[in-house]
Tab-separated table of C-alpha atoms in Angstrom:
chain	number	residue	atom	x	y	z
A	1	MET	CA	0.000	0.010	-0.013
A	2	THR	CA	5.553	6.328	-0.861
A	3	THR	CA	3.374	9.047	-1.842
A	4	TYR	CA	1.696	11.643	0.293
A	5	CYS	CA	-0.577	13.540	-1.908
A	6	LYS	CA	-1.404	14.747	-5.322
A	7	SER	CA	-3.722	12.297	-6.854
A	8	ARG	CA	-5.302	9.181	-5.623
A	9	ALA	CA	-2.207	7.406	-6.611
A	10	GLN	CA	0.031	9.752	-4.874
A	11	CYS	CA	-1.793	10.663	-1.819
A	12	PRO	CA	-2.660	8.731	1.231
A	13	VAL	CA	-5.907	8.964	-0.098
A	14	TYR	CA	-7.990	10.621	-2.173
A	15	VAL	CA	-9.591	7.596	-0.841
A	16	ASN	CA	-11.082	7.386	2.494
A	17	MET	CA	-11.305	4.440	4.953
A	18	VAL	CA	-8.682	4.625	4.195
A	19	SER	CA	-10.758	4.319	1.836
A	20	PRO	CA	-9.104	1.226	0.902
A	21	ALA	CA	-6.204	2.859	0.687
A	22	TYR	CA	-4.853	6.017	1.796
A	23	ILE	CA	-2.812	7.025	-1.092
A	24	PHE	CA	0.370	8.795	-0.461
A	25	ASN	CA	2.998	10.541	-2.275
A	26	VAL	CA	6.525	9.900	-1.362
A	27	GLY	CA	7.505	6.938	-3.241
A	28	LYS	CA	4.147	5.611	-3.758
A	29	PHE	CA	2.444	3.550	-1.259
A	30	ALA	CA	-1.195	3.139	-1.837
A	31	PHE	CA	-2.804	1.098	0.839
A	32	LEU	CA	-6.111	0.464	2.113
A	33	PHE	CA	-7.038	1.411	5.519
A	34	ALA	CA	-7.679	0.236	4.661
A	35	ILE	CA	-11.542	-1.766	9.498
A	36	PHE	CA	-18.653	-6.481	19.865
A	37	VAL	CA	-21.646	-7.884	22.044
A	38	VAL	CA	-23.536	-6.348	24.583
A	39	GLY	CA	-26.712	-6.839	26.455
A	40	GLU	CA	-29.803	-5.162	25.178
A	41	GLY	CA	-30.588	-1.494	25.740
A	42	ARG	CA	-28.238	0.856	27.460
A	43	ILE	CA	-24.853	-0.392	28.670
A	44	ARG	CA	-22.399	1.425	30.882
A	45	GLY	CA	-18.776	1.404	29.889
A	46	PHE	CA	-15.683	3.581	29.961
A	47	GLY	CA	-17.380	6.164	32.139
A	48	ARG	CA	-20.259	6.832	29.805
A	49	ILE	CA	-23.614	5.440	28.768
A	50	TYR	CA	-23.813	3.827	25.308
A	51	ASP	CA	-27.079	3.470	23.495
A	52	TRP	CA	-26.492	0.332	21.502
A	53	GLN	CA	-29.863	0.620	19.729
A	54	LYS	CA	-28.524	3.412	17.510
A	55	PRO	CA	-27.638	1.684	14.180
A	56	VAL	CA	-24.416	3.611	13.712
A	57	SER	CA	-22.554	5.520	16.358
A	58	ASP	CA	-20.842	8.858	16.143
A	59	ASP	CA	-17.171	9.030	17.136
A	60	GLN	CA	-16.539	6.938	20.221
A	61	TRP	CA	-13.328	7.112	22.227
A	62	PHE	CA	-11.323	4.271	23.889
A	63	ILE	CA	-8.634	4.933	26.492
A	64	GLN	CA	-5.567	3.232	24.988
A	65	LYS	CA	-2.084	2.608	26.295
A	66	LEU	CA	0.734	4.535	24.601
A	67	ASP	CA	3.380	1.846	24.866
A	68	HIS	CA	2.125	-1.688	25.318
A	69	PHE	CA	5.631	-3.066	25.687
A	70	ASN	CA	6.880	-0.939	28.569
A	71	GLY	CA	5.082	-1.552	31.825
A	72	ALA	CA	6.768	1.400	33.406
A	73	ASP	CA	5.134	3.776	30.938
A	74	GLY	CA	1.625	4.477	32.133
A	75	ARG	CA	0.700	7.144	29.603
A	76	VAL	CA	-2.632	6.811	27.789
A	77	TRP	CA	-4.467	8.501	24.926
A	78	LYS	CA	-7.881	8.421	23.250
A	79	GLN	CA	-8.404	6.146	20.222
A	80	ARG	CA	-11.395	6.622	17.912
A	81	TYR	CA	-13.799	3.831	17.089
A	82	PHE	CA	-17.298	3.271	15.628
A	83	VAL	CA	-20.099	0.846	16.310
A	84	ASN	CA	-23.006	-0.519	14.303
A	85	ASP	CA	-25.346	-2.932	16.069
A	86	ALA	CA	-28.210	-2.815	13.538
A	87	PHE	CA	-27.841	-6.490	12.665
A	88	TYR	CA	-26.932	-7.816	16.041
A	89	LYS	CA	-28.760	-10.866	17.424
A	90	MET	CA	-28.136	-12.096	20.902
A	91	GLY	CA	-25.338	-14.614	20.892
A	92	GLY	CA	-24.036	-13.444	17.491
A	93	PRO	CA	-20.380	-12.873	16.618
A	94	VAL	CA	-18.386	-9.692	16.865
A	95	PHE	CA	-16.908	-8.172	13.716
A	96	LEU	CA	-13.910	-5.842	14.081
A	97	MET	CA	-12.807	-3.785	11.048
A	98	ILE	CA	-9.201	-2.722	11.444
A	99	GLY	CA	-8.207	0.791	10.546
A	100	GLY	CA	-5.111	1.566	8.484
A	101	GLU	CA	-2.936	4.281	7.079
A	102	GLY	CA	-5.578	6.968	6.856
A	103	PRO	CA	-8.605	8.348	8.686
A	104	ALA	CA	-11.278	5.758	9.521
A	105	ASN	CA	-14.238	6.535	7.216
A	106	PRO	CA	-17.616	6.047	9.002
A	107	ALA	CA	-19.138	5.287	5.576
A	108	TRP	CA	-17.885	1.746	6.167
A	109	MET	CA	-20.286	1.486	9.108
A	110	LYS	CA	-23.187	1.729	6.615
A	111	HIS	CA	-21.769	0.068	3.488
A	112	GLY	CA	-19.534	-2.819	2.494
A	113	THR	CA	-19.585	-6.555	2.088
A	114	TRP	CA	-18.784	-7.136	5.785
A	115	LEU	CA	-22.132	-5.630	6.720
A	116	LYS	CA	-23.881	-8.126	4.460
A	117	TYR	CA	-22.089	-10.853	6.329
A	118	ALA	CA	-23.098	-9.217	9.640
A	119	GLU	CA	-26.718	-9.174	8.603
A	120	LYS	CA	-26.672	-12.859	7.798
A	121	LEU	CA	-24.788	-13.846	10.891
A	122	GLY	CA	-26.296	-11.452	13.414
A	123	ALA	CA	-23.034	-9.734	14.179
A	124	ILE	CA	-22.333	-6.429	15.919
A	125	CYS	CA	-19.685	-4.381	14.073
A	126	PHE	CA	-16.799	-2.256	15.394
A	127	MET	CA	-14.208	-0.252	13.489
A	128	LEU	CA	-11.058	0.839	15.303
A	129	GLU	CA	-8.966	3.676	13.868
A	130	HIS	CA	-5.222	2.978	13.657
A	131	ARG	CA	-2.979	4.874	16.044
A	132	PHE	CA	-1.434	8.035	14.547
A	133	TYR	CA	-4.017	8.269	11.756
A	134	GLY	CA	-7.271	10.174	11.461
A	135	LYS	CA	-8.272	11.655	14.813
A	136	SER	CA	-6.347	9.049	16.846
A	137	HIS	CA	-3.383	11.104	18.078
A	138	PRO	CA	-1.279	9.341	20.719
A	139	THR	CA	1.317	12.156	20.906
A	140	ASP	CA	1.479	15.942	20.645
A	141	ASP	CA	3.080	15.887	17.252
A	142	LEU	CA	4.623	13.681	14.536
A	143	SER	CA	8.274	14.125	15.423
A	144	THR	CA	10.498	11.180	14.653
A	145	GLU	CA	10.931	10.729	18.400
A	146	ASN	CA	7.192	10.298	18.820
A	147	LEU	CA	6.771	8.106	15.719
A	148	ARG	CA	8.685	5.383	17.541
A	149	PHE	CA	5.284	4.545	19.059
A	150	LEU	CA	3.960	3.829	15.575
A	151	SER	CA	4.330	0.240	14.489
A	152	SER	CA	2.231	-2.751	13.432
A	153	ARG	CA	3.126	-4.417	16.753
A	154	GLN	CA	1.787	-1.474	18.756
A	155	ALA	CA	-1.322	-1.479	16.483
A	156	LEU	CA	-1.935	-5.176	17.094
A	157	ALA	CA	-1.575	-4.590	20.836
A	158	ASP	CA	-4.110	-1.760	20.519
A	159	LEU	CA	-6.517	-4.250	18.908
A	160	ALA	CA	-5.903	-6.806	21.598
A	161	HIS	CA	-6.498	-4.323	24.447
A	162	PHE	CA	-9.593	-2.899	22.757
A	163	ARG	CA	-11.008	-6.370	22.178
A	164	THR	CA	-10.256	-7.503	25.783
A	165	VAL	CA	-11.754	-4.441	27.463
A	166	MET	CA	-14.840	-4.277	25.211
A	167	ALA	CA	-15.465	-7.984	25.775
A	168	GLU	CA	-15.237	-7.580	29.544
A	169	THR	CA	-17.289	-4.389	29.857
A	170	GLN	CA	-19.888	-5.066	27.174
A	171	GLY	CA	-20.722	-8.661	27.713
A	172	LEU	CA	-18.784	-10.053	24.756
A	173	VAL	CA	-16.386	-12.451	26.559
A	174	ASN	CA	-17.955	-15.625	25.161
A	175	ARG	CA	-18.563	-14.284	21.680
A	176	LYS	CA	-16.465	-15.171	18.614
A	177	TRP	CA	-14.618	-12.214	17.153
A	178	VAL	CA	-13.788	-11.917	13.445
A	179	ALA	CA	-11.212	-9.384	12.220
A	180	PHE	CA	-11.557	-7.685	8.800
A	181	GLY	CA	-9.070	-5.538	6.932
A	182	GLY	CA	-7.869	-4.650	3.471
A	183	SER	CA	-4.336	-3.905	2.273
A	184	TYR	CA	-2.151	-3.034	5.278
A	185	PRO	CA	-5.136	-3.596	7.600
A	186	GLY	CA	-5.558	-6.900	5.839
A	187	SER	CA	-2.012	-7.757	6.970
A	188	LEU	CA	-2.964	-6.682	10.458
A	189	ALA	CA	-6.058	-8.889	10.313
A	190	ALA	CA	-3.939	-11.963	9.457
A	191	TRP	CA	-1.318	-11.068	12.054
A	192	PHE	CA	-3.949	-10.392	14.744
A	193	ARG	CA	-5.175	-13.983	14.360
A	194	LEU	CA	-1.527	-15.178	14.210
A	195	LYS	CA	-0.281	-13.329	17.323
A	196	TYR	CA	-3.484	-13.262	19.439
A	197	PRO	CA	-5.348	-16.507	18.554
A	198	HIS	CA	-7.044	-16.526	21.915
A	199	LEU	CA	-8.717	-13.158	21.151
A	200	VAL	CA	-9.801	-13.477	17.522
A	201	HIS	CA	-11.529	-16.538	16.142
A	202	ALA	CA	-11.090	-15.858	12.409
A	203	SER	CA	-9.836	-13.195	10.015
A	204	VAL	CA	-10.535	-11.931	6.513
A	205	ALA	CA	-7.219	-10.559	5.182
A	206	THR	CA	-8.099	-8.889	1.861
A	207	SER	CA	-5.321	-7.743	-0.517
A	208	ALA	CA	-2.907	-8.240	2.380
A	209	PRO	CA	0.869	-7.929	1.671
A	210	ILE	CA	2.314	-10.367	4.145
A	211	HIS	CA	5.856	-10.376	2.893
A	212	ALA	CA	7.986	-7.334	3.704
A	213	THR	CA	10.662	-6.417	1.146
A	214	VAL	CA	12.791	-3.312	0.672
A	215	ASN	CA	12.578	-3.474	-3.119
A	216	PHE	CA	9.180	-4.208	-4.706
A	217	PRO	CA	9.701	-3.893	-8.494
A	218	GLU	CA	7.003	-6.556	-8.989
A	219	TYR	CA	4.369	-3.864	-8.322
A	220	LEU	CA	5.124	-2.149	-11.643
A	221	GLU	CA	5.394	-5.516	-13.380
A	222	VAL	CA	1.812	-6.235	-12.405
A	223	VAL	CA	0.818	-2.709	-13.511
A	224	GLY	CA	2.259	-3.487	-16.931
A	225	ARG	CA	0.430	-6.802	-17.192
A	226	SER	CA	-2.769	-5.256	-16.048
A	227	LEU	CA	-2.539	-2.563	-18.745
A	228	ALA	CA	-1.768	-5.277	-21.303
A	229	SER	CA	-4.903	-7.162	-20.254
A	230	GLU	CA	-6.912	-4.282	-21.739
A	231	ASN	CA	-4.724	-3.674	-24.782
A	232	THR	CA	-1.409	-5.363	-25.447
A	233	ASP	CA	-0.089	-2.207	-26.972
A	234	CYS	CA	-0.905	-0.076	-23.920
A	235	PRO	CA	2.185	-0.771	-21.764
A	236	LEU	CA	4.399	-0.534	-24.864
A	237	LEU	CA	3.003	2.931	-25.569
A	238	VAL	CA	3.530	3.938	-21.949
A	239	LYS	CA	7.093	2.742	-22.107
A	240	LYS	CA	7.707	4.663	-25.341
A	241	ALA	CA	6.292	7.835	-23.754
A	242	SER	CA	8.356	7.373	-20.630
A	243	ASP	CA	11.530	6.831	-22.712
A	244	ILE	CA	10.842	9.992	-24.730
A	245	LEU	CA	10.298	11.994	-21.593
A	246	ILE	CA	13.541	10.842	-20.014
A	247	GLU	CA	15.420	11.638	-23.200
A	248	ARG	CA	13.995	15.187	-23.162
A	249	LEU	CA	14.901	15.606	-19.526
A	250	GLY	CA	18.503	15.298	-20.561
A	251	ASP	CA	18.340	18.683	-22.317
A	252	PRO	CA	17.349	21.683	-20.074
A	253	SER	CA	16.272	23.539	-23.164
A	254	ASN	CA	13.163	21.270	-23.143
A	255	TYR	CA	12.135	22.214	-19.616
A	256	ASP	CA	9.829	25.062	-20.630
A	257	ASN	CA	7.871	22.826	-23.016
A	258	ILE	CA	7.726	19.980	-20.465
A	259	THR	CA	6.421	22.467	-17.908
A	260	LYS	CA	3.668	23.547	-20.303
A	261	ASP	CA	2.851	20.033	-21.540
A	262	PHE	CA	2.232	18.689	-18.033
A	263	ASN	CA	0.887	21.927	-16.592
A	264	LEU	CA	3.440	22.043	-13.782
A	265	CYS	CA	3.004	24.497	-10.946
A	266	SER	CA	6.414	25.988	-11.552
A	267	LYS	CA	9.120	25.725	-14.138
A	268	LEU	CA	10.672	22.301	-14.096
A	269	GLU	CA	14.069	22.246	-12.404
A	270	ILE	CA	16.161	19.093	-12.480
A	271	GLN	CA	19.266	19.649	-10.339
A	272	THR	CA	19.565	16.137	-8.849
A	273	GLU	CA	18.626	12.608	-9.623
A	274	THR	CA	16.058	12.856	-6.892
A	275	ASP	CA	14.371	15.792	-8.698
A	276	SER	CA	14.123	13.706	-11.846
A	277	ALA	CA	12.894	10.579	-10.001
A	278	TYR	CA	10.205	12.486	-8.104
A	279	PHE	CA	8.922	14.050	-11.336
A	280	LEU	CA	8.819	10.747	-13.192
A	281	GLU	CA	7.211	8.903	-10.299
A	282	THR	CA	4.498	11.548	-9.984
A	283	LEU	CA	3.493	11.066	-13.582
A	284	ALA	CA	3.672	7.277	-13.344
A	285	GLY	CA	1.467	7.472	-10.330
A	286	ASN	CA	-1.489	8.257	-12.546
A	287	PHE	CA	-1.304	4.768	-14.031
A	288	MET	CA	-0.324	3.016	-10.782
A	289	ASP	CA	-3.328	4.242	-8.824
A	290	VAL	CA	-5.907	3.665	-11.597
A	291	VAL	CA	-4.678	0.071	-12.033
A	292	GLN	CA	-4.672	-0.573	-8.288
A	293	TYR	CA	-8.342	0.523	-7.892
A	294	ASN	CA	-9.594	-0.386	-11.354
A	295	GLU	CA	-13.422	-0.642	-11.324
A	296	ASP	CA	-13.659	-0.961	-7.558
A	297	ASN	CA	-17.067	0.129	-6.244
A	298	ARG	CA	-15.785	3.010	-4.109
A	299	GLY	CA	-18.457	5.598	-4.916
A	300	PHE	CA	-20.100	5.301	-1.423
A	301	GLU	CA	-16.911	6.702	0.127
A	302	GLY	CA	-17.275	9.881	-1.791
A	303	VAL	CA	-14.215	9.015	-3.872
A	304	VAL	CA	-13.674	11.068	-7.007
A	305	GLY	CA	-12.392	9.504	-10.244
A	306	THR	CA	-13.870	6.039	-10.089
A	307	ASN	CA	-14.871	6.470	-13.742
A	308	ILE	CA	-11.206	6.621	-14.708
A	309	THR	CA	-10.262	2.989	-15.426
A	310	ILE	CA	-7.530	1.046	-17.199
A	311	LYS	CA	-9.824	1.070	-20.257
A	312	VAL	CA	-9.953	4.854	-20.200
A	313	LEU	CA	-6.199	5.311	-19.790
A	314	CYS	CA	-5.333	2.824	-22.466
A	315	GLY	CA	-7.877	4.524	-24.698
A	316	VAL	CA	-6.024	7.821	-24.303
A	317	MET	CA	-2.640	6.156	-24.935
A	318	ALA	CA	-4.003	4.602	-28.160
A	319	ASP	CA	-5.569	7.841	-29.453
A	320	THR	CA	-3.266	8.888	-32.359
A	321	SER	CA	-5.234	12.106	-32.805
A	322	LEU	CA	-3.525	13.424	-29.644
A	323	GLY	CA	-0.067	13.096	-31.137
A	324	ASP	CA	2.855	10.790	-30.354
A	325	PRO	CA	2.973	8.620	-27.204
A	326	TYR	CA	4.612	11.476	-25.238
A	327	ALA	CA	1.720	13.783	-26.018
A	328	ARG	CA	-0.771	11.093	-25.023
A	329	TYR	CA	1.113	10.603	-21.748
A	330	ALA	CA	0.716	14.331	-21.089
A	331	ALA	CA	-2.973	14.029	-21.962
A	332	VAL	CA	-3.383	11.424	-19.265
A	333	THR	CA	-1.983	13.852	-16.748
A	334	ARG	CA	-4.390	16.577	-17.877
A	335	LEU	CA	-7.249	14.085	-17.618
A	336	MET	CA	-6.366	13.322	-14.036
A	337	MET	CA	-5.997	17.012	-13.229
A	338	ASP	CA	-9.476	17.705	-14.621
A	339	THR	CA	-10.859	14.727	-12.719
A	340	PHE	CA	-9.485	15.911	-9.385
A	341	SER	CA	-9.971	19.647	-10.043
A	342	MET	CA	-6.196	20.306	-9.818
A	343	LYS	CA	-4.949	23.591	-11.176
A	344	CYS	CA	-1.424	22.378	-11.693
A	345	VAL	CA	0.932	19.515	-10.864
A	346	ASP	CA	3.556	20.134	-8.129
A	347	VAL	CA	6.633	18.061	-8.959
A	348	SER	CA	9.068	19.809	-6.684
A	349	PHE	CA	10.881	17.369	-4.434
A	350	ASN	CA	11.930	20.248	-2.214
A	351	ASN	CA	8.296	21.082	-1.585
A	352	ASN	CA	7.673	17.412	-0.855
A	353	LEU	CA	10.629	17.376	1.533
A	354	ARG	CA	9.289	20.409	3.315
A	355	ASP	CA	5.839	18.849	3.691
A	356	MET	CA	7.092	15.430	4.808
A	357	THR	CA	9.369	16.829	7.490
A	358	ASN	CA	6.601	19.052	8.962
A	359	THR	CA	5.817	17.368	12.294
A	360	SER	CA	2.627	19.227	13.136
A	361	TRP	CA	-0.739	17.487	13.240
A	362	ASP	CA	-1.918	20.355	11.052
A	363	GLY	CA	0.903	19.732	8.522
A	364	PRO	CA	0.228	18.896	4.845
A	365	ALA	CA	1.438	15.331	5.255
A	366	ALA	CA	-0.279	14.645	8.597
A	367	GLY	CA	-3.235	13.008	6.817
A	368	GLY	CA	-1.065	9.883	6.707
A	369	GLY	CA	1.878	10.507	4.425
A	370	ARG	CA	4.522	11.193	7.048
A	371	GLN	CA	3.275	8.376	9.228
A	372	TRP	CA	2.964	5.684	6.568
A	373	VAL	CA	6.323	6.362	4.979
A	374	TYR	CA	7.816	6.113	8.440
A	375	GLN	CA	6.327	2.662	8.724
A	376	THR	CA	7.784	1.646	5.391
A	377	CYS	CA	11.219	2.843	6.606
A	378	THR	CA	11.015	1.002	9.919
A	379	GLU	CA	9.050	-2.171	9.064
A	380	PHE	CA	8.031	-2.930	5.548
A	381	GLY	CA	9.980	-1.327	2.654
A	382	PHE	CA	7.492	-1.949	-0.182
A	383	TYR	CA	9.368	0.504	-2.475
A	384	GLN	CA	7.834	0.368	-5.913
A	385	SER	CA	10.971	0.894	-7.992
A	386	THR	CA	11.586	0.789	-11.715
A	387	ASP	CA	14.456	-1.700	-11.236
A	388	SER	CA	12.774	-4.469	-13.204
A	389	PRO	CA	13.118	-4.385	-17.045
A	390	ASN	CA	9.706	-6.114	-17.315
A	391	GLN	CA	7.588	-3.006	-16.737
A	392	PRO	CA	6.861	0.205	-18.706
A	393	PHE	CA	8.300	2.967	-16.484
A	394	ALA	CA	11.793	4.210	-15.762
A	395	GLY	CA	13.609	6.742	-13.646
A	396	PHE	CA	12.713	6.050	-9.986
A	397	PRO	CA	15.060	3.297	-8.782
A	398	LEU	CA	15.329	1.784	-5.315
A	399	GLU	CA	18.030	4.211	-4.244
A	400	TYR	CA	15.638	7.102	-4.702
A	401	HIS	CA	13.110	5.551	-2.320
A	402	VAL	CA	15.641	4.515	0.301
A	403	LYS	CA	17.240	7.936	0.367
A	404	GLN	CA	13.933	9.384	1.543
A	405	CYS	CA	14.114	7.435	4.803
A	406	ALA	CA	17.284	9.377	5.583
A	407	ASP	CA	15.845	12.637	4.314
A	408	PHE	CA	12.652	12.421	6.348
A	409	TYR	CA	13.628	10.510	9.476
A	410	ASN	CA	17.439	10.026	9.500
A	411	ILE	CA	17.020	6.314	8.980
A	412	THR	CA	19.883	4.636	7.139
A	413	ALA	CA	19.661	2.021	4.360
A	414	GLU	CA	21.199	-0.478	6.733
A	415	GLN	CA	18.591	0.196	9.411
A	416	LEU	CA	15.847	-0.106	6.817
A	417	ALA	CA	17.102	-3.470	5.571
A	418	ALA	CA	17.479	-4.833	9.116
A	419	SER	CA	13.955	-3.798	10.044
A	420	VAL	CA	12.467	-5.541	7.022
A	421	VAL	CA	14.300	-8.774	7.944
A	422	GLU	CA	12.973	-8.449	11.495
A	423	THR	CA	9.424	-7.983	10.273
A	424	ASN	CA	9.534	-11.174	8.267
A	425	GLU	CA	11.102	-13.041	11.179
A	426	TYR	CA	8.399	-11.835	13.509
A	427	TYR	CA	5.341	-12.549	11.294
A	428	GLY	CA	6.659	-15.410	9.172
A	429	SER	CA	6.346	-13.863	5.740
A	430	TYR	CA	4.667	-16.310	3.355
A	431	ASP	CA	5.160	-19.152	5.877
A	432	ILE	CA	2.411	-17.990	8.158
A	433	ARG	CA	1.550	-20.597	10.742
A	434	SER	CA	-2.023	-20.098	11.815
A	435	ASP	CA	-5.608	-21.148	10.857
A	436	ARG	CA	-9.002	-19.638	10.093
A	437	ILE	CA	-7.654	-16.854	7.919
A	438	VAL	CA	-8.930	-16.333	4.409
A	439	PHE	CA	-6.810	-14.341	1.923
A	440	PRO	CA	-8.732	-12.697	-0.933
A	441	ASN	CA	-6.680	-11.030	-3.694
A	442	GLY	CA	-7.397	-9.607	-7.133
A	443	SER	CA	-5.291	-10.433	-10.203
A	444	ILE	CA	-5.283	-6.812	-11.417
A	445	ASP	CA	-4.105	-5.517	-8.023
A	446	PRO	CA	-0.285	-5.079	-7.918
A	447	TRP	CA	-0.252	-5.831	-4.177
A	448	HIS	CA	-1.190	-9.464	-4.862
A	449	ALA	CA	2.469	-10.063	-5.674
A	450	LEU	CA	3.237	-9.912	-1.890
A	451	GLY	CA	0.136	-11.762	-0.787
A	452	ILE	CA	-1.209	-15.320	-0.449
A	453	THR	CA	-2.752	-16.322	-3.790
A	454	GLN	CA	-2.791	-20.148	-3.292
A	455	ASP	CA	-4.224	-22.202	-0.417
A	456	ILE	CA	-1.723	-22.884	2.325
A	457	GLY	CA	-4.117	-25.382	3.832
A	458	ASP	CA	-7.795	-26.079	4.407
A	459	ASP	CA	-7.941	-23.426	7.185
A	460	LEU	CA	-5.679	-20.942	5.351
A	461	PRO	CA	-7.479	-20.637	2.047
A	462	ALA	CA	-6.759	-18.142	-0.702
A	463	VAL	CA	-9.472	-16.568	-2.870
A	464	PHE	CA	-7.789	-15.321	-6.034
A	465	ILE	CA	-10.211	-13.252	-8.097
A	466	LYS	CA	-9.401	-12.918	-11.745
A	467	GLY	CA	-9.913	-9.437	-13.307
A	468	THR	CA	-10.440	-7.552	-9.993
A	469	ALA	CA	-8.334	-4.967	-8.233
A	470	HIS	CA	-7.399	-3.858	-4.746
A	471	CYS	CA	-9.845	-4.937	-2.004
A	472	ALA	CA	-12.578	-5.482	-4.543
A	473	ASP	CA	-14.440	-8.062	-2.382
A	474	MET	CA	-14.808	-5.531	0.479
A	475	TYR	CA	-16.795	-2.973	-1.490
A	476	PRO	CA	-20.579	-3.079	-1.854
A	477	ALA	CA	-21.862	-5.415	-4.546
A	478	ASN	CA	-22.851	-3.879	-7.872
A	479	SER	CA	-24.990	-5.254	-10.700
A	480	LYS	CA	-22.029	-4.833	-12.989
A	481	ASP	CA	-19.684	-6.912	-10.822
A	482	PRO	CA	-18.106	-9.829	-12.694
A	483	LEU	CA	-19.375	-13.280	-11.738
A	484	GLN	CA	-16.062	-14.257	-10.259
A	485	LEU	CA	-16.264	-11.403	-7.763
A	486	THR	CA	-19.773	-12.341	-6.721
A	487	LEU	CA	-18.710	-15.984	-6.260
A	488	ALA	CA	-15.629	-14.842	-4.276
A	489	ARG	CA	-17.799	-12.897	-1.779
A	490	ASP	CA	-19.955	-16.035	-1.390
A	491	GLN	CA	-16.904	-18.192	-0.867
A	492	ILE	CA	-15.547	-15.906	1.850
A	493	PHE	CA	-18.922	-16.021	3.604
A	494	LEU	CA	-18.989	-19.772	3.496
A	495	HIS	CA	-15.581	-19.915	5.193
A	496	LEU	CA	-16.809	-17.577	7.940
A	497	GLN	CA	-20.026	-19.504	8.362
A	498	GLN	CA	-18.129	-22.791	8.695
A	499	TRP	CA	-15.527	-21.360	11.106
A	500	LEU	CA	-18.085	-19.743	13.342
A	501	LYS	CA	-19.636	-23.146	13.863
A	502	GLN	CA	-16.393	-24.569	15.168
């Protein structure tokens, strides 16, 4: 799921729930944010009265520990969560949607496949916002010193403490809890079952990258194949356009025309390799994001641009009336600008550096960009580089991404590499040893390259959905959904139904 903001592909979201996916801009990490029971009537808990008969709650607040792994640190903070008990039946299960790298979107308390499952199974539904995202602020600011409390391990401990306290105070001790999540929260859903099997009975880990890696060139390989699935010439035209652009970047006399062609906010200045890489990655991000969320039913989130699909982009790239492939590539940028009502495209890495090192909660990257990139530098990597020859883009190699860890947080390449090794050692990478976890993935989604796409065992099944993108099974059903997506949702439900009987 580097990128903190400019388009859906480069911003921790122009999507909200992360709307599966807070999209960032600083490399380019698009992720999904990605998502108990009580007696009847009014229940007292956490010093207040809850009216569980309201179908969807407003913001609720849970007193959470700052550091779960230091008993001497007694500091606490307030973590946001939501509740929907509209479908709850006495004795039913508890569904817990895990929040991710963006604000928790309450739209998911009214829409989404998980609520259809809840209706059939009589579940009460909770959604817990991830620490350091949205309104869940554990610390006064986002300084690197404070970000040390941001990690997947702390997030899992948050989930465990929330689940334990809610069970004890709301009469849910003997209920079966099911964790849901998509993208990074999908990883958390799997790892929650792995690390806290006594607290969560089963998990749905949608589009979950479960293998950490510093270099992730396979992301762009899948982008290329997904473009080719629409039109075999499409990735070839994109590659031609990218090659022409890189050639023109070699001559500063072309900068005025390039500035005009791509409607840049200021005259293009390429003084370092980082400047060039940031510019090229920004433009490539238009394709990366559209592929990742191709034809996902995200309209309920208020997401703009769902009408821009692989078919649309490849149609532009094939339109000879627009000029050569370079001109068509520029036309794609203008299309995205019009779609998102952008006046110009800011490709200044210095501006990005300024934003990403702003530690205020009111800063331009506080929506999730600064936080998520920190997590990639300290846990996951996931850098979507152009190092593979089997993809259509060029110009933003691994070194460019790794350097940003030092620029933003003073984290070295050696520290990054060691943290990624440690993550795989802790969670098991592809060799996850657990049960009652289902792993849905879409073939169009680039993140499936780091996920589980084949059954590990009867109780660790994969649901690989041909022709669908990131977290497609989580979104509300649509009459235009392909049959394989409909069947996948049914298959996931059958797994849950079976596991809840155990």
